[in-house]
CSV table of C-alpha atoms in Angstrom, one decimal:
chain,number,residue,atom,x,y,z
A,1,MET,CA,128.0,37.7,175.9
A,2,SER,CA,127.1,40.3,174.2
A,3,GLY,CA,127.2,42.5,170.5
A,4,ASN,CA,126.0,41.9,167.2
A,5,ASN,CA,127.6,39.0,166.3
A,6,GLN,CA,127.4,37.0,169.8
A,7,THR,CA,124.7,35.6,171.7
A,8,MET,CA,123.9,34.2,175.2
A,9,MET,CA,124.0,31.0,174.2
A,10,SER,CA,121.5,28.8,175.6
A,11,GLN,CA,121.0,26.1,173.5
A,12,PHE,CA,122.9,24.1,170.8
A,13,LEU,CA,121.8,21.6,168.1
A,14,LEU,CA,123.3,18.3,167.7
A,15,LEU,CA,123.1,17.5,163.9
A,16,GLY,CA,123.2,13.9,164.7
A,17,LEU,CA,123.9,10.7,162.1
A,18,PRO,CA,123.8,11.1,158.4
A,19,ILE,CA,120.9,8.5,158.8
A,20,PRO,CA,117.8,8.3,155.8
A,21,PRO,CA,114.2,9.0,157.0
A,22,GLU,CA,112.9,6.2,155.8
A,23,GLN,CA,115.6,4.3,157.7
A,24,HIS,CA,115.2,6.1,161.2
A,25,ASN,CA,113.1,3.6,163.0
A,26,LEU,CA,115.4,0.8,161.9
A,27,PHE,CA,118.5,2.5,162.7
A,28,TYR,CA,116.5,3.6,166.0
A,29,ALA,CA,115.8,0.0,167.6
A,30,LEU,CA,119.6,-0.6,165.9
A,31,PHE,CA,120.5,2.0,168.6
A,32,LEU,CA,118.3,0.6,171.6
A,33,ALA,CA,119.2,-2.9,171.3
A,34,MET,CA,122.8,-2.0,171.0
A,35,TYR,CA,122.8,0.0,174.6
A,36,LEU,CA,120.9,-2.3,176.5
A,37,THR,CA,123.1,-5.0,175.2
A,38,THR,CA,126.3,-2.4,176.8
A,39,ILE,CA,124.3,-2.1,179.6
A,40,LEU,CA,123.6,-5.5,180.0
A,41,GLY,CA,126.6,-7.0,179.0
A,42,ASN,CA,128.8,-4.6,181.6
A,43,LEU,CA,126.6,-5.1,184.5
A,44,ILE,CA,126.8,-9.1,184.4
A,45,ILE,CA,130.7,-8.4,183.7
A,46,ILE,CA,130.2,-6.4,187.0
A,47,ILE,CA,128.4,-8.7,189.3
A,48,LEU,CA,130.5,-11.8,188.2
A,49,ILE,CA,133.5,-10.5,189.9
A,50,LEU,CA,131.3,-9.4,192.9
A,51,LEU,CA,130.1,-12.9,193.6
A,52,ASP,CA,132.9,-14.9,192.8
A,53,SER,CA,135.7,-15.3,194.8
A,54,HIS,CA,137.9,-16.7,192.4
A,55,LEU,CA,137.8,-13.5,190.8
A,56,HIS,CA,139.0,-11.3,193.5
A,57,THR,CA,142.5,-11.5,191.8
A,58,PRO,CA,143.9,-7.4,190.6
A,59,MET,CA,143.1,-8.4,186.5
A,60,TYR,CA,139.6,-9.0,187.5
A,61,LEU,CA,139.5,-5.8,189.5
A,62,PHE,CA,140.9,-3.7,186.6
A,63,LEU,CA,138.6,-5.4,184.6
A,64,SER,CA,135.6,-4.1,186.3
A,65,ASN,CA,136.5,-0.9,186.3
A,66,LEU,CA,136.8,-1.1,182.6
A,67,SER,CA,133.1,-2.7,182.5
A,68,PHE,CA,132.0,0.4,184.7
A,69,SER,CA,133.8,2.9,182.7
A,70,ASP,CA,132.4,1.2,179.1
A,71,LEU,CA,128.7,1.2,180.6
A,72,CYS,CA,129.1,5.2,182.0
A,73,PHE,CA,131.0,5.7,178.8
A,74,SER,CA,128.3,4.8,176.3
A,75,SER,CA,125.3,6.0,179.0
A,76,VAL,CA,126.7,9.4,178.7
A,77,THR,CA,126.0,9.8,174.6
A,78,MET,CA,123.3,6.8,173.9
A,79,PRO,CA,120.2,8.3,175.9
A,80,LYS,CA,120.4,11.3,174.3
A,81,LEU,CA,120.5,10.1,170.7
A,82,LEU,CA,118.0,7.9,171.3
A,83,GLN,CA,115.8,10.4,172.9
A,84,ASN,CA,116.5,13.1,170.0
A,85,MET,CA,116.1,10.4,167.6
A,86,GLN,CA,112.7,9.8,169.1
A,87,SER,CA,111.1,13.3,169.0
A,88,GLN,CA,112.9,14.5,166.7
A,89,ASP,CA,114.0,17.5,169.1
A,90,PRO,CA,118.3,17.9,168.2
A,91,SER,CA,118.3,20.4,170.8
A,92,ILE,CA,120.6,20.0,174.1
A,93,SER,CA,121.0,22.9,177.1
A,94,TYR,CA,124.2,24.8,177.5
A,95,VAL,CA,124.5,23.3,180.9
A,96,GLY,CA,123.7,19.5,179.5
A,97,CYS,CA,126.4,20.2,176.8
A,98,LEU,CA,129.2,20.6,178.4
A,99,THR,CA,128.4,18.3,180.9
A,100,GLN,CA,128.0,15.5,178.6
A,101,MET,CA,131.5,16.6,177.4
A,102,TYR,CA,133.1,16.6,181.0
A,103,PHE,CA,131.7,13.2,181.6
A,104,LEU,CA,132.9,11.9,178.0
A,105,MET,CA,136.1,13.0,178.8
A,106,PHE,CA,136.4,11.3,181.8
A,107,PHE,CA,135.2,8.2,181.0
A,108,GLY,CA,137.4,8.4,177.6
A,109,ASP,CA,140.1,8.8,180.4
A,110,MET,CA,139.7,6.5,182.1
A,111,GLU,CA,139.3,3.6,179.4
A,112,SER,CA,142.9,4.7,178.7
A,113,PHE,CA,144.2,4.7,181.5
A,114,LEU,CA,142.7,1.3,182.3
A,115,LEU,CA,144.1,-0.6,179.5
A,116,VAL,CA,147.2,1.0,180.7
A,117,VAL,CA,147.4,-0.8,183.7
A,118,MET,CA,145.6,-3.9,182.3
A,119,ALA,CA,149.0,-4.1,180.0
A,120,TYR,CA,151.6,-3.5,182.8
A,121,ASP,CA,148.7,-6.5,185.0
A,122,ARG,CA,149.9,-8.9,182.0
A,123,TYR,CA,153.0,-7.7,181.7
A,124,VAL,CA,153.4,-9.2,185.6
A,125,ALA,CA,152.0,-12.4,184.9
A,126,ILE,CA,154.0,-13.4,181.9
A,127,CYS,CA,157.2,-11.6,182.8
A,128,PHE,CA,157.7,-12.3,186.7
A,129,PRO,CA,155.0,-15.4,187.2
A,130,LEU,CA,156.5,-16.4,190.8
A,131,HIS,CA,156.4,-12.6,191.9
A,132,TYR,CA,152.8,-11.9,190.4
A,133,SER,CA,151.0,-11.7,193.9
A,134,SER,CA,153.8,-10.0,195.6
A,135,ILE,CA,154.1,-7.3,193.4
A,136,MET,CA,150.2,-7.1,192.1
A,137,SER,CA,149.3,-6.4,195.7
A,138,PRO,CA,146.2,-5.0,196.5
A,139,LYS,CA,147.9,-1.8,198.2
A,140,LEU,CA,149.9,-1.6,194.7
A,141,CYS,CA,146.6,-1.6,193.1
A,142,ALA,CA,144.7,1.2,194.6
A,143,CYS,CA,148.0,3.0,194.2
A,144,LEU,CA,147.4,2.5,190.2
A,145,LEU,CA,143.9,3.1,190.0
A,146,LEU,CA,143.2,5.9,192.6
A,147,PRO,CA,145.4,8.6,191.2
A,148,LEU,CA,144.1,7.6,187.8
A,149,TRP,CA,140.5,8.3,188.5
A,150,MET,CA,141.8,11.7,189.9
A,151,LEU,CA,143.8,12.6,187.3
A,152,ALA,CA,140.7,11.9,185.0
A,153,THR,CA,138.7,13.8,186.9
A,154,SER,CA,140.8,16.8,186.8
A,155,ASN,CA,141.7,16.7,183.2
A,156,ALA,CA,137.8,16.8,182.3
A,157,MET,CA,137.4,19.2,184.7
A,158,MET,CA,140.0,21.6,183.1
A,159,HIS,CA,138.6,21.4,179.4
A,160,THR,CA,135.2,22.0,181.1
A,161,LEU,CA,135.8,25.1,183.1
A,162,LEU,CA,138.1,26.9,179.3
A,163,MET,CA,135.6,26.0,177.8
A,164,ALA,CA,133.0,27.6,180.0
A,165,ARG,CA,134.7,31.0,179.6
A,166,LEU,CA,134.5,31.3,176.0
A,167,SER,CA,131.7,32.8,174.2
A,168,PHE,CA,129.9,31.4,171.5
A,169,CYS,CA,128.3,33.1,167.8
A,170,GLU,CA,124.9,32.7,166.6
A,171,ASN,CA,125.9,29.5,165.0
A,172,ASN,CA,125.0,26.9,167.7
A,173,VAL,CA,125.0,23.6,165.3
A,174,ILE,CA,127.5,21.2,166.0
A,175,PRO,CA,128.0,18.5,163.4
A,176,HIS,CA,127.7,15.1,166.0
A,177,PHE,CA,125.6,12.9,167.7
A,178,PHE,CA,127.3,14.6,171.2
A,179,CYS,CA,128.8,17.4,172.7
A,180,ASP,CA,132.9,17.0,171.4
A,181,LEU,CA,135.2,19.2,172.4
A,182,LEU,CA,136.8,20.1,169.2
A,183,ALA,CA,133.8,20.7,167.4
A,184,LEU,CA,132.7,23.2,170.3
A,185,LEU,CA,135.8,24.8,170.1
A,186,LYS,CA,135.0,26.2,166.3
A,187,LEU,CA,132.1,27.5,167.1
A,188,ALA,CA,133.6,29.8,169.6
A,189,CYS,CA,134.2,33.2,168.6
A,190,THR,CA,136.5,34.3,171.4
A,191,ASP,CA,140.7,33.7,171.4
A,192,THR,CA,140.8,29.9,171.6
A,193,TYR,CA,144.4,29.7,172.0
A,194,ILE,CA,144.5,28.5,175.8
A,195,ASN,CA,142.0,25.8,175.4
A,196,ASP,CA,144.0,24.5,172.1
A,197,LEU,CA,147.0,24.6,173.8
A,198,MET,CA,146.2,23.0,177.0
A,199,ILE,CA,144.3,20.0,174.3
A,200,PHE,CA,148.0,19.7,172.5
A,201,ILE,CA,149.7,19.2,175.8
A,202,MET,CA,146.6,16.9,177.5
A,203,SER,CA,147.0,14.7,174.5
A,204,GLY,CA,150.4,14.2,174.4
A,205,LEU,CA,150.3,13.1,178.2
A,206,ILE,CA,146.6,11.5,178.4
A,207,GLY,CA,146.3,10.4,174.6
A,208,ILE,CA,149.7,9.4,173.7
A,209,ALA,CA,151.4,8.2,176.6
A,210,PRO,CA,149.1,5.4,177.6
A,211,PHE,CA,149.3,4.5,174.1
A,212,LEU,CA,153.4,4.3,174.0
A,213,LEU,CA,153.5,2.3,177.4
A,214,ILE,CA,150.6,-0.2,176.2
A,215,VAL,CA,153.1,-0.6,173.3
A,216,MET,CA,156.1,-0.9,175.8
A,217,SER,CA,154.6,-3.6,177.9
A,218,TYR,CA,154.1,-5.8,175.4
A,219,ALA,CA,157.3,-5.0,173.3
A,220,ARG,CA,158.7,-6.4,176.8
A,221,ILE,CA,156.0,-9.1,177.2
A,222,VAL,CA,157.3,-10.8,173.2
A,223,PHE,CA,161.1,-10.0,174.1
A,224,SER,CA,160.9,-12.2,177.4
A,225,ILE,CA,158.9,-15.1,175.3
A,226,VAL,CA,161.7,-14.9,172.3
A,227,LYS,CA,164.4,-15.1,174.8
A,228,VAL,CA,164.1,-18.2,176.5
A,229,HIS,CA,162.5,-19.4,172.5
A,230,SER,CA,159.2,-20.7,174.3
A,231,THR,CA,156.7,-22.7,172.4
A,232,GLN,CA,154.3,-22.5,175.2
A,233,GLY,CA,154.9,-19.2,176.3
A,234,ILE,CA,153.8,-18.1,172.7
A,235,HIS,CA,150.4,-19.5,173.2
A,236,LYS,CA,150.4,-18.0,176.9
A,237,LEU,CA,150.8,-14.9,175.2
A,238,PHE,CA,147.9,-15.0,173.1
A,239,SER,CA,145.7,-16.6,175.7
A,240,THR,CA,146.7,-14.5,178.7
A,241,CYS,CA,146.5,-11.7,176.6
A,242,GLY,CA,144.4,-11.8,173.6
A,243,SER,CA,141.3,-10.3,174.9
A,244,HIS,CA,143.0,-7.1,175.8
A,245,LEU,CA,144.6,-6.8,172.7
A,246,SER,CA,141.3,-6.9,171.1
A,247,VAL,CA,140.2,-4.2,173.5
A,248,VAL,CA,143.2,-1.9,172.8
A,249,SER,CA,142.9,-2.3,168.9
A,250,LEU,CA,138.9,-1.8,169.3
A,251,PHE,CA,139.6,2.0,171.6
A,252,TYR,CA,142.3,3.0,170.2
A,253,GLY,CA,142.1,1.9,166.6
A,254,THR,CA,139.0,4.4,166.1
A,255,VAL,CA,140.3,6.8,168.2
A,256,ILE,CA,143.2,7.2,166.2
A,257,GLY,CA,141.0,7.0,163.4
A,258,VAL,CA,139.0,10.2,164.0
A,259,TYR,CA,141.6,12.4,165.8
A,260,VAL,CA,145.0,11.4,163.8
A,261,CYS,CA,144.6,10.2,160.4
A,262,PRO,CA,143.0,13.2,158.0
A,263,SER,CA,140.1,13.5,156.4
A,264,GLY,CA,138.7,13.8,153.5
A,265,ASP,CA,136.1,15.6,151.6
A,266,ASN,CA,133.2,13.4,154.0
A,267,SER,CA,135.5,14.4,157.1
A,268,THR,CA,132.0,14.6,159.0
A,269,VAL,CA,130.4,11.5,157.7
A,270,LYS,CA,133.7,9.7,158.5
A,271,GLU,CA,134.5,11.1,162.3
A,272,THR,CA,131.1,10.6,163.1
A,273,THR,CA,131.1,7.2,162.1
A,274,MET,CA,134.2,6.1,163.6
A,275,ALA,CA,132.9,8.5,167.1
A,276,MET,CA,130.2,5.9,167.2
A,277,MET,CA,133.3,2.8,166.9
A,278,TYR,CA,134.4,3.7,170.0
A,279,THR,CA,131.3,5.1,171.9
A,280,VAL,CA,129.3,3.0,171.0
A,281,VAL,CA,130.8,0.1,169.3
A,282,THR,CA,133.7,-0.8,171.2
A,283,PRO,CA,132.2,-0.8,174.9
A,284,MET,CA,129.7,-3.2,173.7
A,285,LEU,CA,131.9,-5.7,172.3
A,286,ASN,CA,133.7,-5.6,175.4
A,287,PRO,CA,132.0,-7.9,177.7
A,288,PHE,CA,131.8,-10.1,174.5
A,289,ILE,CA,135.4,-10.6,174.1
A,290,TYR,CA,136.2,-11.0,177.4
A,291,SER,CA,133.8,-13.2,178.6
A,292,LEU,CA,133.9,-15.4,175.1
A,293,ARG,CA,137.3,-15.6,175.6
A,294,ASN,CA,137.5,-16.1,179.3
A,295,LYS,CA,137.7,-19.6,181.3
A,296,ASP,CA,137.1,-17.4,185.0
A,297,ILE,CA,134.0,-15.6,183.3
A,298,LYS,CA,132.5,-18.6,181.8
A,299,GLY,CA,133.3,-21.0,185.1
A,300,ALA,CA,131.7,-18.1,187.1
A,301,LEU,CA,128.9,-17.6,185.5
A,302,ILE,CA,127.4,-21.3,185.2
A,303,LYS,CA,128.2,-21.0,188.9
A,304,VAL,CA,126.1,-18.5,188.9
A,305,ILE,CA,123.4,-19.9,186.8
A,306,TYR,CA,123.7,-23.5,189.0
A,307,ARG,CA,123.2,-22.1,192.1
A,308,LYS,CA,119.9,-20.3,191.1
A,309,LYS,CA,118.8,-23.6,189.3
A,310,ILE,CA,119.5,-25.4,192.7
A,311,SER,CA,118.0,-22.4,195.2
């Protein structure tokens, strides 16, 4: 990349969060505590599901994948944010920026895909309870998960390779606390038509389609319960699907707030705050949502603690 208005970009500067200097240490401690809570909470979910044979079911297989995805999703952005806050050095290398962008898209896509699979699992459990074991077989679970991991890998790799072909101007300041795809495109000096086109196409396939599938799954669940006029069925809906619905609302609510709803004059502050919600807050809250509302998870935790006391 050469020319008067172009340069070989070796690093970017992450503008970070709009935090007053006098509150810098307070927010650093807060974010560190949130990140450690995210790691610990999701690791506990994964370990409990591995240790307790009663949790070796499709529902908890998907939940363990979601916890792993949440753990990694938060780890893509938080360590760099904490490092930048501590060192007061907002720089990130060109390769590091593209790497962060890749994994952010990868685990973000997996979060969306896993929520769809979990919605389908709840649909089968409520609408076809007698055939649940035969429908949600280990073979079907593998056929659902493996292609989704491959699709997330392909989509993230495609956007990263398309970004790597662009030239960047001398302005290397990213008004964010991580390397966001759209923010990077605004810094490019070369034509981004192909990038914009692929974002438009893949946003429909990977962003909108999963959300619509989740809505369709719950529409079928509600229709089947209303059809039989069962009060017990309504109670089962909230007890079985309440945790999943809470996670879906948290994740898609914040993503829609960033990428769909129009921004006002304080768009940068709003987008940064909402991005913090779905990259940091949601992965931290998911283990609490599933553990506090799930008798099986709480039972598995009590068993582990009890065994440890006996030993």
